[in-house]
Coordinates of C-alpha atoms in Angstrom, one line a residue:
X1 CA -19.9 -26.4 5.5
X2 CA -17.8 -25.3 2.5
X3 CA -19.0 -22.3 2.5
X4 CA -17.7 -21.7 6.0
X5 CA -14.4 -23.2 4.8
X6 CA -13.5 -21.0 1.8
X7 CA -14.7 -18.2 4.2
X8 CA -11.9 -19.2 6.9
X9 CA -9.3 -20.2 3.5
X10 CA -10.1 -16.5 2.4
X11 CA -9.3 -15.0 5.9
X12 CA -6.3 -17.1 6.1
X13 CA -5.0 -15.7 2.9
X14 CA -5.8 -11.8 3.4
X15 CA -4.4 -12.3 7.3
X16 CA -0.9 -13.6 5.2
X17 CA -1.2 -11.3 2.7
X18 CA -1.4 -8.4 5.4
X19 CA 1.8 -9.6 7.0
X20 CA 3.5 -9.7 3.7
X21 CA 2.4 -6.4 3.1
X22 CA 3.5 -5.1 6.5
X23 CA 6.9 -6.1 7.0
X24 CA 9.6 -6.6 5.2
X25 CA 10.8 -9.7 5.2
X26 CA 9.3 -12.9 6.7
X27 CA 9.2 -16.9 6.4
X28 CA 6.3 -19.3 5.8
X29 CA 7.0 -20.9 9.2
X30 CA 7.3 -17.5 11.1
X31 CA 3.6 -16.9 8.6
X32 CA 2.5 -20.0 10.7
X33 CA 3.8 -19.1 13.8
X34 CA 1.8 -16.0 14.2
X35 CA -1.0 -16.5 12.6
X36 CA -1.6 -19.5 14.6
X37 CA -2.1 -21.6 11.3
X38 CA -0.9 -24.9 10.5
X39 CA 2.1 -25.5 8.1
X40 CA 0.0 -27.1 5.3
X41 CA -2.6 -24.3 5.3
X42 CA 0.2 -21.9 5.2
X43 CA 2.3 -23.9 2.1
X44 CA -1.3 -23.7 0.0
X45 CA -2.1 -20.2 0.8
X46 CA 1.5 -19.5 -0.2
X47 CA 1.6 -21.6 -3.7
X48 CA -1.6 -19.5 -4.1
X49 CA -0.2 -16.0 -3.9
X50 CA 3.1 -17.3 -5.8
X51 CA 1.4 -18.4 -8.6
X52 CA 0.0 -14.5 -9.1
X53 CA 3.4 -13.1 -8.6
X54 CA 2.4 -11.2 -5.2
X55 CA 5.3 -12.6 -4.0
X56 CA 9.1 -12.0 -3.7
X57 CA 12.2 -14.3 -2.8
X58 CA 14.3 -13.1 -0.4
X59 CA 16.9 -16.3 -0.4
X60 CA 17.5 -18.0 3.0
X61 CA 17.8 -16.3 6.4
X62 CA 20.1 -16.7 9.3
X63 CA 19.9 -19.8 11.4
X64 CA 18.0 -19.8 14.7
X65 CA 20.0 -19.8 17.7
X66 CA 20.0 -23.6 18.4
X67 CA 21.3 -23.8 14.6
X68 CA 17.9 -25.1 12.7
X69 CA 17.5 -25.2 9.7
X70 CA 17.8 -21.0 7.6
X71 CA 14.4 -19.8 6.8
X72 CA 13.8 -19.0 3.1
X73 CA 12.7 -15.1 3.5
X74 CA 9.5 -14.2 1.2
X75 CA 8.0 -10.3 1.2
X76 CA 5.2 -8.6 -1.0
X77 CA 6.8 -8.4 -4.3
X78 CA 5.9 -4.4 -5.3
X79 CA 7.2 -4.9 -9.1
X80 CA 3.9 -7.5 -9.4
X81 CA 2.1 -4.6 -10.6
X82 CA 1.4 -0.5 -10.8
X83 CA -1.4 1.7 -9.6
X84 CA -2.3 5.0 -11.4
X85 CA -3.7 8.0 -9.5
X86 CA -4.9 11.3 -10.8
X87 CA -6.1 14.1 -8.7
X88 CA -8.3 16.5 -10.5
X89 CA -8.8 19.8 -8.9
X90 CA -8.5 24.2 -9.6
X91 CA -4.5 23.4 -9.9
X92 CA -4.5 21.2 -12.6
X93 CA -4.7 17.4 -13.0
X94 CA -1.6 15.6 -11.0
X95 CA -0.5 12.0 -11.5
X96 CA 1.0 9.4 -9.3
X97 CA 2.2 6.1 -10.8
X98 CA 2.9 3.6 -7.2
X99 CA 3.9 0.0 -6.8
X100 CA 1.9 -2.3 -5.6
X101 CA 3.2 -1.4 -1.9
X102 CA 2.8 2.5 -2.5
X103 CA 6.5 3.0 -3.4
X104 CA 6.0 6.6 -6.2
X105 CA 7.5 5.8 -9.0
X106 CA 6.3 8.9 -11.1
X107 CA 4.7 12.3 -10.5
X108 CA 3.7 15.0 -12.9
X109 CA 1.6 18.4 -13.4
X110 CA -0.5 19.2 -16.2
X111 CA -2.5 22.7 -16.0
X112 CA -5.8 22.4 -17.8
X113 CA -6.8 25.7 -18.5
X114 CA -10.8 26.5 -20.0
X115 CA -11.2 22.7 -21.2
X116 CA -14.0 20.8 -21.4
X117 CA -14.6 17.2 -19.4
X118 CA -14.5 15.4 -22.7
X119 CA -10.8 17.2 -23.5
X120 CA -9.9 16.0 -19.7
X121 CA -10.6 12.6 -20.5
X122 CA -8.1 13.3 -23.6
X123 CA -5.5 14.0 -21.5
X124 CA -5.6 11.1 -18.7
X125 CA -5.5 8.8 -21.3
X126 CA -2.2 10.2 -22.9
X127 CA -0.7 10.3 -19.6
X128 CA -2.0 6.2 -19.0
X129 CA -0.4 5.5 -22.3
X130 CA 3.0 7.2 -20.8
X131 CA 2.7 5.0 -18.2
X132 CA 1.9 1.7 -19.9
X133 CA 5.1 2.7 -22.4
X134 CA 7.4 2.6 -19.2
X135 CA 5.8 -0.1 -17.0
X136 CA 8.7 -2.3 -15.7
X137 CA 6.2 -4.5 -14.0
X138 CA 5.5 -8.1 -14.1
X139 CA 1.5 -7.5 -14.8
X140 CA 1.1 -3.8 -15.6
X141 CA -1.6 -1.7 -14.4
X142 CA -3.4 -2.9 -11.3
X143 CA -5.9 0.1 -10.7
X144 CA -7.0 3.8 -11.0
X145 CA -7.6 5.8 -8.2
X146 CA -8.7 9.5 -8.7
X147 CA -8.8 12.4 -5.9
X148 CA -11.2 15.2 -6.8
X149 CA -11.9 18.7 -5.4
X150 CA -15.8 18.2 -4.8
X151 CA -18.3 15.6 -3.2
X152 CA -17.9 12.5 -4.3
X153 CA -20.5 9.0 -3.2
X154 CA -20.1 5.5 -4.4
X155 CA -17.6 6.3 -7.1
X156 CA -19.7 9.2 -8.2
X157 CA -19.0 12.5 -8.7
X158 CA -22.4 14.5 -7.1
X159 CA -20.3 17.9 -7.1
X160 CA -17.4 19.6 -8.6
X161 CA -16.7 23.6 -9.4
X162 CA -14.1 22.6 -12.0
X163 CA -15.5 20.3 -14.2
X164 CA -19.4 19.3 -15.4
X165 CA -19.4 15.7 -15.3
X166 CA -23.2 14.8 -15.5
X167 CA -22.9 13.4 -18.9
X168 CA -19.7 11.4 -17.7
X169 CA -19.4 8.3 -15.7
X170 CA -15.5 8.8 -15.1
X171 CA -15.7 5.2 -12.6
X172 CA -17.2 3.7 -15.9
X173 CA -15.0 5.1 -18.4
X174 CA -11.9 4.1 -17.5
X175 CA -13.2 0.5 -15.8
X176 CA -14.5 -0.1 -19.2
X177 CA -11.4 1.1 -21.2
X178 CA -8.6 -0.4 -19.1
X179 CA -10.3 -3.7 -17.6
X180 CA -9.1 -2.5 -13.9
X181 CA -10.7 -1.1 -11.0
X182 CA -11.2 2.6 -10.4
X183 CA -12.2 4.1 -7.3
X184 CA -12.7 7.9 -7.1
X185 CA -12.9 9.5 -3.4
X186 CA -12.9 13.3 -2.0
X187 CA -9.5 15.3 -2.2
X188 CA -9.8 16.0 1.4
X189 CA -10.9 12.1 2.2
X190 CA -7.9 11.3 0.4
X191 CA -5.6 13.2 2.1
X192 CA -7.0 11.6 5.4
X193 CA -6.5 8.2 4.6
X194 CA -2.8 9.3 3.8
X195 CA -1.9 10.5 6.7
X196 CA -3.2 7.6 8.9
X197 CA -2.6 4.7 6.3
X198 CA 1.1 5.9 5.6
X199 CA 1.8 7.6 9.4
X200 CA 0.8 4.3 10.9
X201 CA 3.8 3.9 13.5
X202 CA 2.4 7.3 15.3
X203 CA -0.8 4.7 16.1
X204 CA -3.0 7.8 15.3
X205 CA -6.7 6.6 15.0
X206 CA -8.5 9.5 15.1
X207 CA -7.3 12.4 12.8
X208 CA -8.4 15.0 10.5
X209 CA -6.6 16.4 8.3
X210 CA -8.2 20.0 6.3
X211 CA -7.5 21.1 2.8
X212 CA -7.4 24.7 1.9
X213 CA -8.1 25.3 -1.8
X214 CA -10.8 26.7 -3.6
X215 CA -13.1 25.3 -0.5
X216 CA -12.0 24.1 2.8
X217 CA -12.9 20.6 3.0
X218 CA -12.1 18.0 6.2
X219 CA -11.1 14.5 6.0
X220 CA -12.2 12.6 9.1
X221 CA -10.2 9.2 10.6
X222 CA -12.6 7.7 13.1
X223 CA -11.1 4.8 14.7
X224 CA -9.2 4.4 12.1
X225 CA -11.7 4.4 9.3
X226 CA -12.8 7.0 6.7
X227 CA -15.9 8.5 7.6
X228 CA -17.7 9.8 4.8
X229 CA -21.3 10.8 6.1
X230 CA -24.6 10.5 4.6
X231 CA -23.8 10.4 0.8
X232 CA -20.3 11.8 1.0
X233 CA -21.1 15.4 2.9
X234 CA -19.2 14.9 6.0
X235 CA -16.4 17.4 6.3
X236 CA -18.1 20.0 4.5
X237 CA -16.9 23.2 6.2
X238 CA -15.8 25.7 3.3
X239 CA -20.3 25.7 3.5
X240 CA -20.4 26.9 7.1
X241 CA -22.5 30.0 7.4
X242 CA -20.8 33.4 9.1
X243 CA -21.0 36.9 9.0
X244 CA -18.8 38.4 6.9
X245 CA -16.6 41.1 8.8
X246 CA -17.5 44.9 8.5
X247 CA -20.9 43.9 6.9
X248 CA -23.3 45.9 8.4
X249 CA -26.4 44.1 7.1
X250 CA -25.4 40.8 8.8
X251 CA -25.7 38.2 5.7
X252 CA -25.0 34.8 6.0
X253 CA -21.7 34.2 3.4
X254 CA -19.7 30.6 3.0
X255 CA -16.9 30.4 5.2
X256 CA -14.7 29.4 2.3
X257 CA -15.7 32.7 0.3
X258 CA -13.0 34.6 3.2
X259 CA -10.6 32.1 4.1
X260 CA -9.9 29.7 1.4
X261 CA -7.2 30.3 -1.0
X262 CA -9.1 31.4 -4.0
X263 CA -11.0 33.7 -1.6
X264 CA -7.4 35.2 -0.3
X265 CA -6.2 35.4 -4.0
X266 CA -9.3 37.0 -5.0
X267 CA -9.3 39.7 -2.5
X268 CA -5.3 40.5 -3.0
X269 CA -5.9 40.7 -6.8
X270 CA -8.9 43.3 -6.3
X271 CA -6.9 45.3 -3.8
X272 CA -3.8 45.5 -5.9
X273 CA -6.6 45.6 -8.7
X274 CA -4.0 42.9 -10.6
X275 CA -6.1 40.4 -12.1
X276 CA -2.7 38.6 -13.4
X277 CA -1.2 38.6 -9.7
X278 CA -0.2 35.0 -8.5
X279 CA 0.8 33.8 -5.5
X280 CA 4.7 34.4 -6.1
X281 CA 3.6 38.0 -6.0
X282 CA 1.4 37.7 -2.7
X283 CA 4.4 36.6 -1.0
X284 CA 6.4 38.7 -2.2
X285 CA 4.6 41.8 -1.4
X286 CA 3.8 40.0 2.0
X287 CA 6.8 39.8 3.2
X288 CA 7.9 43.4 1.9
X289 CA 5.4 43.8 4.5
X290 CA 2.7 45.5 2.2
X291 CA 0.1 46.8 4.3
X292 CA -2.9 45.7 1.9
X293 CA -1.4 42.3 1.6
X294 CA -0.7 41.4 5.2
X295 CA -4.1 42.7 6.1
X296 CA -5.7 40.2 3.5
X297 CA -3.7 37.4 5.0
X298 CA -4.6 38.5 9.0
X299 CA -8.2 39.0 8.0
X300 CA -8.3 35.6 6.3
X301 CA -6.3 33.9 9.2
X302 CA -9.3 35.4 11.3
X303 CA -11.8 33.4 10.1
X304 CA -9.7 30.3 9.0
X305 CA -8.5 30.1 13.1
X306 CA -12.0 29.6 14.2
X307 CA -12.9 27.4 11.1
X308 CA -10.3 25.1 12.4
X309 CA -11.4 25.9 16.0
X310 CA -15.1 24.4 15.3
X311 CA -13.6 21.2 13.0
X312 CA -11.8 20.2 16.2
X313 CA -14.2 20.5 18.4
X314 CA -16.4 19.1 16.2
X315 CA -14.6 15.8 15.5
X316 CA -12.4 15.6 18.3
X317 CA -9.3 14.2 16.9
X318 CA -6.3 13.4 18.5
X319 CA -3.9 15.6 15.7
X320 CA -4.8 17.8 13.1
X321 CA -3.0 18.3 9.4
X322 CA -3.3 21.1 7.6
X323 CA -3.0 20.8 3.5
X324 CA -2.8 24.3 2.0
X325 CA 0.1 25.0 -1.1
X326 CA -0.8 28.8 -0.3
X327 CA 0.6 27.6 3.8
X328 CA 3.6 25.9 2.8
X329 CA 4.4 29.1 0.2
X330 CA 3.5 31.4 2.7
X331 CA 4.3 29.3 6.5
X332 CA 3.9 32.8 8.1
X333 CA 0.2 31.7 7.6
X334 CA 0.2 28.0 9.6
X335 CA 2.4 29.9 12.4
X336 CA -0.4 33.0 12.7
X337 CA -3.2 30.4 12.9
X338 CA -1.2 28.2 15.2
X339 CA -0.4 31.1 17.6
X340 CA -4.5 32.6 17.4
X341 CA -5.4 28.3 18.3
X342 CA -2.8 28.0 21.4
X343 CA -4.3 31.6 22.2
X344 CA -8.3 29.8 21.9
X345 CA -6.7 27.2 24.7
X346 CA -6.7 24.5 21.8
X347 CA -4.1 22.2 22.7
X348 CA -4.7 19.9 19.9
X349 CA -1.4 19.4 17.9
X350 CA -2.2 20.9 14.5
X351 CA 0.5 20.6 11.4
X352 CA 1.4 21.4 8.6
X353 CA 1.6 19.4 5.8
X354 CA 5.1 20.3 3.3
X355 CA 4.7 18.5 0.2
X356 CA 1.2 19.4 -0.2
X357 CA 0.9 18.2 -4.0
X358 CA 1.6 14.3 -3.2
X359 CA -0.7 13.7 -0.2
X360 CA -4.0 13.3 -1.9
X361 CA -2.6 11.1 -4.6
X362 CA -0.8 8.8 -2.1
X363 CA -4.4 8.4 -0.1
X364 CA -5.7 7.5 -3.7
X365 CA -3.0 5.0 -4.1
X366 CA -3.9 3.6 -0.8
X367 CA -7.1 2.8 -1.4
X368 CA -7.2 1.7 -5.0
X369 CA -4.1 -0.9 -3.7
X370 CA -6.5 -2.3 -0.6
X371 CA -9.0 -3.0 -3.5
X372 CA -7.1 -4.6 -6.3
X373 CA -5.8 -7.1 -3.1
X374 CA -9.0 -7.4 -1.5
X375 CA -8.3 -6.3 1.6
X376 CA -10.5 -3.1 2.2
X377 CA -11.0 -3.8 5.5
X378 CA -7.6 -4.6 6.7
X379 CA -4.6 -2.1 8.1
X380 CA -2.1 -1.9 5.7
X381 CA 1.3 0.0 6.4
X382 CA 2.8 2.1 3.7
X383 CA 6.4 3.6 4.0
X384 CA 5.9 7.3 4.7
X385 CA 7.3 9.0 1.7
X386 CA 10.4 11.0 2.0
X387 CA 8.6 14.0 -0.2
X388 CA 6.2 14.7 2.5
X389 CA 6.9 16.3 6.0
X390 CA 5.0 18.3 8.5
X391 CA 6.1 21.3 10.0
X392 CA 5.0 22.1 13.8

């Protein structure tokens, strides 16, 4: 029997901390009121979560309409503590410092060029002790969360082509080193969760969003949970088999060896035999109208339309988001593959994602704040950030 009644006090307190978390202001009796709980319940679930600093003082409210009594106004206090998010990838390592509600409070870029996973380490744990040297925060760091380019199960890294990390538990390390929780999920996951956990007023359930990098890699929403397949391989696309176009002996090649961005950068760099070319110079000779150049980009769009074409019908969602920083560089690119879709009779809204460096991070910072509060398997609304649009 107390078992079954610290499992309903437990419930009680996540259901309050969820309405705290979800709107902006609020009062113990309106807490009451619609979560059906009695006023006592409420006052010790409440002495609870003040005592941790979880919650903020608003003062007292306007009187009701019958002029009772104000209503002293409590919400989620974000200053109780940070969360730090790093997402490791072919562009570097980017960081995201958040609130406790998801608010950014800092962002930053660090190219890693030809270091090892030992040297990476190195440099996440300068830019933690950055962090800690500026926290404004009543109890500091809360979590880690980390987004990373490869497959990733239970907090594991199984597969990465930037970094070897057999001989490093990264969950470990930094659980061990900064007494907080880490949670590490797939880039393209990450970006998933983002999109529903922090576009939560479009009541969008079922969503996937792809990112374009080095691989193509799909992030599925299914009723509006993660879904991450057996051992983290869902999504998977960039390893979808095709024929490579003009290749007479009809070999089997990776769809992300033609489409993705490293495959597009690859190609213009042999064509314009440039080794040194970015992609400031791919636009630039794209929009000069360059015939190799535009034919790179058309030949890739090619085989990234029916990529796309095959994840929706595939999954099914109801909206699609497209995460590319070659797309939002180059938007000629999202508007080619959007005409070739409506031309396929897809009449699936697809997007594009502008802001395409914060998206992952944010989805990290999601789900790293539902774990330090406990409340993994509760709907938490995040304030859509004013970095990150989508274009249609």
């Amino acid at each position: 029997m107390a078992n079954i009644r610290n499992l309903s006090r437990l419930t009680n307190k996540q259901l309050m901390i969820q309405q705290l978390f979800n709107h902006p202001q609020t009062s113990r009796v309106e807490l009451a009121r619609i979560l059906n709980l009695n006023k006592s319940t409420v006052s010790a679930i409440f002495n609870d979560l003040n005592k941790t600093g979880l919650i903020k003082s608003l003062g007292l409210g306007d009187s009701t309409n019958s002029g009772g009594r104000r209503p002293h106004l409590i919400t989620l206090n974000k200053r109780c503590g940070w969360v730090a998010c790093f997402d490791i990838g072919g562009y570097g390592l980017r960081s995201l410092v958040t609130y406790l509600n998801g608010e950014m409070i800092q962002v930053a870029d660090k190219p890693l060029d030809n270091i090892d996973v030992n040297e990476l380490l190195q440099e996440i744990d300068r830019m933690m002790a950055e962090f800690q040297a500026n926290d404004d925060t009543d109890h500091g760091l809360l979590g880690i969360g980390f987004s990373v380019h490869g497959i990733v199960y239970q907090n594991h890294i199984q597969s990465t082509p930037f970094f070897d990390f057999k001989s490093v538990d990264l969950q470990k390390y930094f659980q061990d080193k900064y007494g907080v929780p880490v949670i590490l999920e797939n880039e393209a996951n990450a970006v998933a969760v983002f999109e529903h956990d922090f576009g939560m007023e479009s009541d969008i359930d079922d969503l996937i969003t792809i990112s374009i990098h080095a691989g193509l890699g799909v992030g599925i929403i299914v009723d509006g949970q993660l879904y991450r397949g057996y051992r983290g391989l869902a999504g998977e696309i960039g390893r979808q088999l095709v024929r490579q176009p003009g290749d007479l002996s009809n070999s089997l090649v990776k769809v992300e060896s033609l489409c993705s961005e490293k495959a597009i950068m690859d190609r213009f760099r042999q064509l314009k035999r440039r080794p040194n070319y970015s992609t400031k110079q791919l636009c630039l000779l794209y929009k000069q109208g360059d015939t190799d150049t535009v034919k790179v980009i058309d030949d890739a769009v090619s085989i990234l339309t029916g990529a796309i074409y095959n994840a929706i019908v595939a999954y099914g969602p109801q909206e699609v988001y497209l995460n590319s920083p070659l797309m939002e560089s180059l938007p000629d690119i999202f508007q080619k593959v959007r005409h070739r879709l409506v031309a396929l009779n897809m009449n699936v809204p697809v997007y594009q994602i502008e802001g395409s460096r914060y998206p992952s991070l944010l989805g990290a910072s999601s789900l790293i704040i539902h774990h330090v509060l406990g409340m993994e398997n509760y709907s938490l609304k995040f304030k859509w950030p004013k970095k990150v649009n989508h274009r249609d």
